[in-house]
Coordinates of C-alpha atoms and ligand atoms in Angstrom, one line a residue:
M10 CA 21.7 20.6 6.8
T11 CA 19.5 19.8 4.0
T12 CA 20.5 19.0 0.8
D13 CA 19.5 21.5 -2.2
R14 CA 16.3 20.0 -2.5
G15 CA 15.3 19.9 1.2
I16 CA 16.0 16.3 1.6
P17 CA 18.2 15.6 4.6
D18 CA 21.6 15.5 4.8
A19 CA 21.3 12.2 7.3
L20 CA 18.9 10.6 4.9
V21 CA 21.0 10.4 1.6
S22 CA 24.1 9.1 3.8
A23 CA 21.9 7.1 5.5
L24 CA 20.9 5.5 2.2
R25 CA 23.9 5.3 0.8
D26 CA 25.2 3.2 3.3
A27 CA 22.5 1.3 3.9
R28 CA 22.4 -2.4 2.7
H29 CA 19.5 -3.0 2.8
V30 CA 16.0 -1.2 2.3
C31 CA 12.5 -1.4 3.3
V32 CA 9.5 1.1 1.9
L33 CA 6.4 0.1 3.7
T34 CA 3.9 2.4 1.4
G35 CA 0.2 3.1 2.3
A36 CA -3.1 5.2 -0.2
G37 CA -0.9 8.5 -0.5
V38 CA 1.5 6.9 -3.0
S39 CA -1.6 6.9 -5.6
A40 CA -3.1 10.5 -4.0
E41 CA -0.9 11.8 -7.6
S42 CA -2.4 9.3 -9.8
G43 CA -5.5 9.9 -9.1
V44 CA -6.2 7.3 -6.9
P45 CA -8.9 8.0 -3.3
T46 CA -6.9 8.0 0.2
F47 CA -9.1 6.3 2.9
R48 CA -9.1 8.8 5.9
E49 CA -8.1 11.7 4.0
A50 CA -11.5 14.6 5.0
Q51 CA -12.7 15.6 1.7
D52 CA -12.7 13.0 -0.6
G53 CA -11.5 9.6 1.5
L54 CA -13.0 6.9 0.4
W55 CA -13.9 5.2 4.3
S56 CA -15.3 9.8 4.6
R57 CA -18.2 9.0 1.8
Y58 CA -18.6 4.9 2.4
D59 CA -19.0 3.1 5.6
P60 CA -16.8 0.5 5.5
Q61 CA -19.0 -1.7 8.0
D62 CA -21.6 -2.3 4.5
L63 CA -18.8 -3.3 2.3
A64 CA -15.1 -4.4 3.6
T65 CA -15.8 -7.0 5.4
P66 CA -16.3 -10.9 6.2
E67 CA -20.3 -9.7 7.0
A68 CA -20.4 -7.0 5.0
F69 CA -19.7 -9.5 1.8
L70 CA -21.8 -12.3 3.2
A71 CA -25.0 -10.2 3.7
D72 CA -25.5 -8.0 -0.1
P73 CA -22.1 -9.7 -2.0
A74 CA -23.6 -8.4 -4.7
L75 CA -23.5 -4.7 -3.4
V76 CA -19.3 -4.9 -2.2
W77 CA -18.9 -6.4 -5.7
R78 CA -20.4 -3.5 -7.6
W79 CA -17.6 -1.0 -5.3
Y80 CA -14.6 -3.4 -5.6
R81 CA -15.3 -3.7 -9.8
W82 CA -16.0 0.3 -9.7
R83 CA -12.8 0.6 -7.6
R84 CA -11.0 -1.9 -10.4
E85 CA -12.3 0.6 -13.2
L86 CA -10.9 3.7 -11.3
V87 CA -6.7 2.2 -10.3
A88 CA -7.4 0.4 -14.3
D89 CA -7.3 3.6 -15.5
A90 CA -4.7 5.5 -13.8
Q91 CA -1.8 5.1 -13.8
P92 CA 1.7 5.5 -11.6
N93 CA 2.8 8.6 -10.7
P94 CA 6.5 9.3 -10.2
G95 CA 7.0 9.2 -6.9
H96 CA 5.8 5.1 -8.4
H97 CA 8.8 5.0 -10.5
A98 CA 11.4 6.6 -7.9
I99 CA 10.6 3.3 -5.8
A100 CA 11.2 0.9 -8.1
R101 CA 13.9 2.9 -10.0
S102 CA 15.6 2.8 -6.8
G103 CA 15.7 -1.0 -6.4
E104 CA 18.8 -1.0 -8.7
L105 CA 20.0 1.9 -6.6
V106 CA 20.4 0.2 -2.7
P107 CA 22.2 -3.2 -2.3
R108 CA 19.2 -4.1 -1.3
L109 CA 15.4 -3.0 -1.2
S110 CA 11.9 -4.8 -0.1
L111 CA 8.9 -2.8 -0.6
V112 CA 5.5 -4.0 0.3
T113 CA 2.4 -1.9 0.9
Q114 CA -0.8 -2.2 1.9
N115 CA -2.3 -0.5 -1.8
V116 CA -4.3 -3.4 -4.1
D117 CA -4.3 -1.3 -7.0
N118 CA -0.8 -2.8 -9.4
L119 CA 0.0 0.8 -9.6
H120 CA 4.1 0.4 -8.8
Q121 CA 4.1 -3.6 -10.4
R122 CA 2.9 -2.1 -13.0
A123 CA 6.2 1.3 -12.7
G124 CA 8.9 -2.1 -12.9
S125 CA 9.0 -2.8 -8.8
K126 CA 9.9 -6.3 -8.8
D127 CA 8.7 -8.6 -5.4
V128 CA 6.3 -6.3 -4.3
V129 CA 5.3 -7.2 -0.6
E130 CA 1.3 -7.0 -0.7
F131 CA 0.2 -6.9 3.0
H132 CA -4.0 -5.9 2.0
G133 CA -3.7 -8.0 -0.8
N134 CA -5.0 -7.5 -4.1
L135 CA -7.7 -5.7 -5.9
F136 CA -7.4 -7.5 -9.8
D137 CA -7.3 -11.4 -7.9
D138 CA -10.7 -13.4 -7.3
R139 CA -10.4 -15.9 -4.9
C140 CA -13.2 -18.4 -2.8
Y141 CA -15.0 -17.7 -0.3
A142 CA -14.7 -20.4 1.5
D143 CA -11.0 -21.5 0.6
G144 CA -9.1 -18.9 -0.7
S145 CA -8.2 -20.0 -3.8
R146 CA -7.9 -18.1 -6.4
H147 CA -9.5 -17.9 -9.8
V148 CA -10.0 -15.9 -12.7
G149 CA -14.5 -15.2 -12.1
D150 CA -16.8 -14.2 -14.8
D151 CA -17.1 -10.4 -14.7
S152 CA -20.8 -10.3 -16.4
L153 CA -22.9 -12.4 -13.2
D154 CA -23.2 -9.7 -10.3
V155 CA -21.7 -12.0 -7.9
P156 CA -19.3 -14.6 -9.8
T157 CA -18.8 -18.0 -8.7
C158 CA -15.9 -20.4 -7.2
P159 CA -15.6 -22.9 -10.8
D160 CA -14.3 -25.5 -8.1
C161 CA -17.7 -24.8 -5.5
G162 CA -19.5 -23.5 -6.8
G163 CA -20.1 -20.8 -4.4
H164 CA -18.9 -17.3 -4.3
L165 CA -15.5 -16.0 -5.4
R166 CA -15.2 -13.0 -3.1
P167 CA -12.4 -10.1 -3.8
G168 CA -8.8 -11.7 -3.2
V169 CA -8.0 -8.4 -1.1
V170 CA -7.8 -7.9 3.7
W171 CA -10.6 -7.0 4.9
F172 CA -10.9 -5.6 7.9
G173 CA -11.1 -7.7 10.8
E174 CA -9.1 -10.8 8.6
A175 CA -5.8 -11.9 9.3
I176 CA -2.6 -10.5 6.9
P177 CA -1.4 -13.1 4.6
E178 CA 1.0 -15.3 6.2
E179 CA 3.3 -14.7 4.1
A180 CA 3.0 -10.8 3.7
L181 CA 3.3 -11.0 7.6
N182 CA 6.1 -13.0 7.0
E183 CA 8.1 -10.6 4.4
S184 CA 7.5 -7.4 6.0
C185 CA 8.5 -7.8 9.3
A186 CA 11.8 -10.1 8.4
A187 CA 12.6 -6.8 6.3
A188 CA 11.3 -4.5 8.7
V189 CA 13.8 -6.6 11.8
D190 CA 17.0 -6.5 8.9
C191 CA 16.9 -3.3 7.3
D192 CA 19.2 -0.2 7.7
V193 CA 16.5 2.6 6.7
F194 CA 12.9 2.2 7.1
L195 CA 10.6 4.7 5.0
S196 CA 7.2 4.9 5.3
V197 CA 5.5 6.6 2.5
G198 CA 2.2 8.2 2.2
T199 CA 0.8 6.3 5.1
S200 CA -1.6 6.8 7.9
S201 CA 0.4 5.0 10.4
V202 CA -3.0 3.8 11.3
V203 CA -3.9 0.4 11.3
Y204 CA -1.7 -2.7 12.3
P205 CA -0.1 -4.6 11.6
A206 CA 1.5 -2.8 8.7
A207 CA 1.7 0.2 11.0
G208 CA 4.1 -1.3 13.5
L209 CA 6.8 -2.4 10.8
A210 CA 7.8 0.8 12.0
N211 CA 8.4 0.3 15.3
L212 CA 9.6 -3.5 15.2
A213 CA 12.6 -2.1 12.1
K214 CA 13.2 0.5 15.1
D215 CA 13.2 -1.3 17.7
N216 CA 15.7 -2.5 15.4
G217 CA 18.2 -0.4 15.1
A218 CA 16.9 1.3 12.2
L219 CA 16.5 5.0 10.7
V220 CA 12.4 5.6 10.7
V221 CA 11.3 8.1 7.8
E222 CA 8.7 9.4 7.2
I223 CA 7.4 11.3 3.8
N224 CA 3.7 12.4 4.1
P225 CA 2.8 16.6 3.4
S226 CA 0.8 16.3 6.7
P227 CA 2.6 14.8 9.3
T228 CA 0.9 11.7 11.3
M229 CA 0.4 11.7 14.6
S230 CA 3.2 9.3 15.1
A231 CA 5.7 11.5 12.7
S232 CA 7.9 12.4 16.2
Y233 CA 8.4 9.1 16.6
F234 CA 10.1 9.1 13.2
D235 CA 13.7 9.8 13.3
I236 CA 12.6 12.0 9.8
A237 CA 9.9 13.1 9.1
I238 CA 9.3 15.2 5.7
A239 CA 6.0 16.5 5.2
E240 CA 5.8 16.6 1.4
K241 CA 4.3 14.5 -1.4
S242 CA 6.2 11.7 -2.7
G243 CA 5.6 11.9 -6.4
V244 CA 7.6 14.9 -5.4
I245 CA 10.3 13.8 -2.5
L246 CA 11.2 10.4 -4.1
P247 CA 12.4 11.6 -7.6
E248 CA 14.7 13.9 -5.5
L249 CA 16.0 11.4 -3.0
V250 CA 16.1 9.2 -6.3
E251 CA 17.8 11.8 -7.6
S252 CA 20.6 12.6 -4.9
L253 CA 21.2 9.0 -4.5
S254 CA 22.3 8.6 -7.9
L255 CA 25.0 11.4 -7.6
Ligands
OAD1 P1 -5.1 6.4 4.6 O1 -6.5 7.4 3.8 O2 -5.4 5.5 5.8 O3 -4.0 7.3 4.8 C1 -3.8 8.0 3.3 C2 -2.3 9.3 3.6 O4 -1.5 9.6 2.9 C3 -2.8 10.3 5.0 O5 -1.7 10.7 5.9 C4 -2.6 11.3 3.8 O6 -1.9 12.6 4.4 C5 -1.2 10.8 2.8 N1 -0.6 11.6 1.5 C6 -2.5 12.3 0.9 N2 -1.3 12.8 -0.2 C7 0.6 12.5 -0.3 C8 0.6 11.9 -1.6 N3 0.6 13.0 -2.5 N4 1.9 11.7 -1.1 C9 2.1 10.9 0.4 N5 1.7 11.1 1.3 C10 0.2 12.0 0.9 O7 -4.4 5.6 3.8 P2 -3.7 4.2 4.4 O8 -2.2 4.1 5.4 O9 -2.7 3.6 3.2 O10 -7.1 -1.4 4.7 O11 -5.0 3.1 5.2 C11 -4.7 1.9 5.2 C12 -5.5 1.0 5.4 O12 -7.0 1.5 6.0 C13 -4.9 0.6 3.8 O13 -4.9 -0.6 3.2 C14 -7.0 0.0 3.4 C15 -7.6 0.9 4.2 O14 -8.5 1.0 5.3 C16 -8.5 -2.1 3.8 O15 -8.2 -2.1 2.9 C17 -7.7 -3.8 4.8

């Protein structure tokens, strides 16, 4: 059975009964804001650029100025974008359930700009500058091709997680704890192929949560989820929040 908005009744009632809801988001949540995803065939970033040239420590060491140009382009792109109804619905849902944990793989700040608090940034933040040597945070000089660390004089780097790098320990611990504890786990706008983020749904399910995917193109993992809703997040999430508010 579904509501007249096409949302399974089982999901609405699980959310109404939930003590703790964990939401994991990916690039698809920002797609309706005009931010490109990574793996979609036509306009995904990884269909146009090779991550090995731009998103690894080796790429940065080989050509830091090229890597900085790419990340500055992405900063401008997302700075001009606005949070969409999906981001706003997630922020609003924090007021409708006793506890909400929001874990995002996105580095674009759009959840924060929509009003979500305590966002767990699993892959870092595009707007952070960090010392390449020790990871300390600084404000870089954007007039330089490669900004330098005021403490050690070495390179600053974008504060995102690159391929081959570990997830920030605090973000990993908080996310795993939320996945283990939650009653409902929503996986929204992610292809669920990048680990360890993709493993959070398994952790939630193994610990008894109802696991739900929201993605207009159901992923390879869709059959693993208890419920898969093939719809855009900017459409379904506001409707879900509306159903919860009734
Ligand atoms: P992907 O590009 O792999 O997947 C985006 C997903 O969003 C796809 O499955 C789309 O079908 C879906 N999608 C598109 N439009 C949507 C919409 N309006 N509503 C809901 N879903 C929509 O992006 P991620 O799964 O986020 O990592 O990628 C994970 C990580 O891989 C990223 O954080 C990034 C990338 O390499 C790093 O840079 C470390």
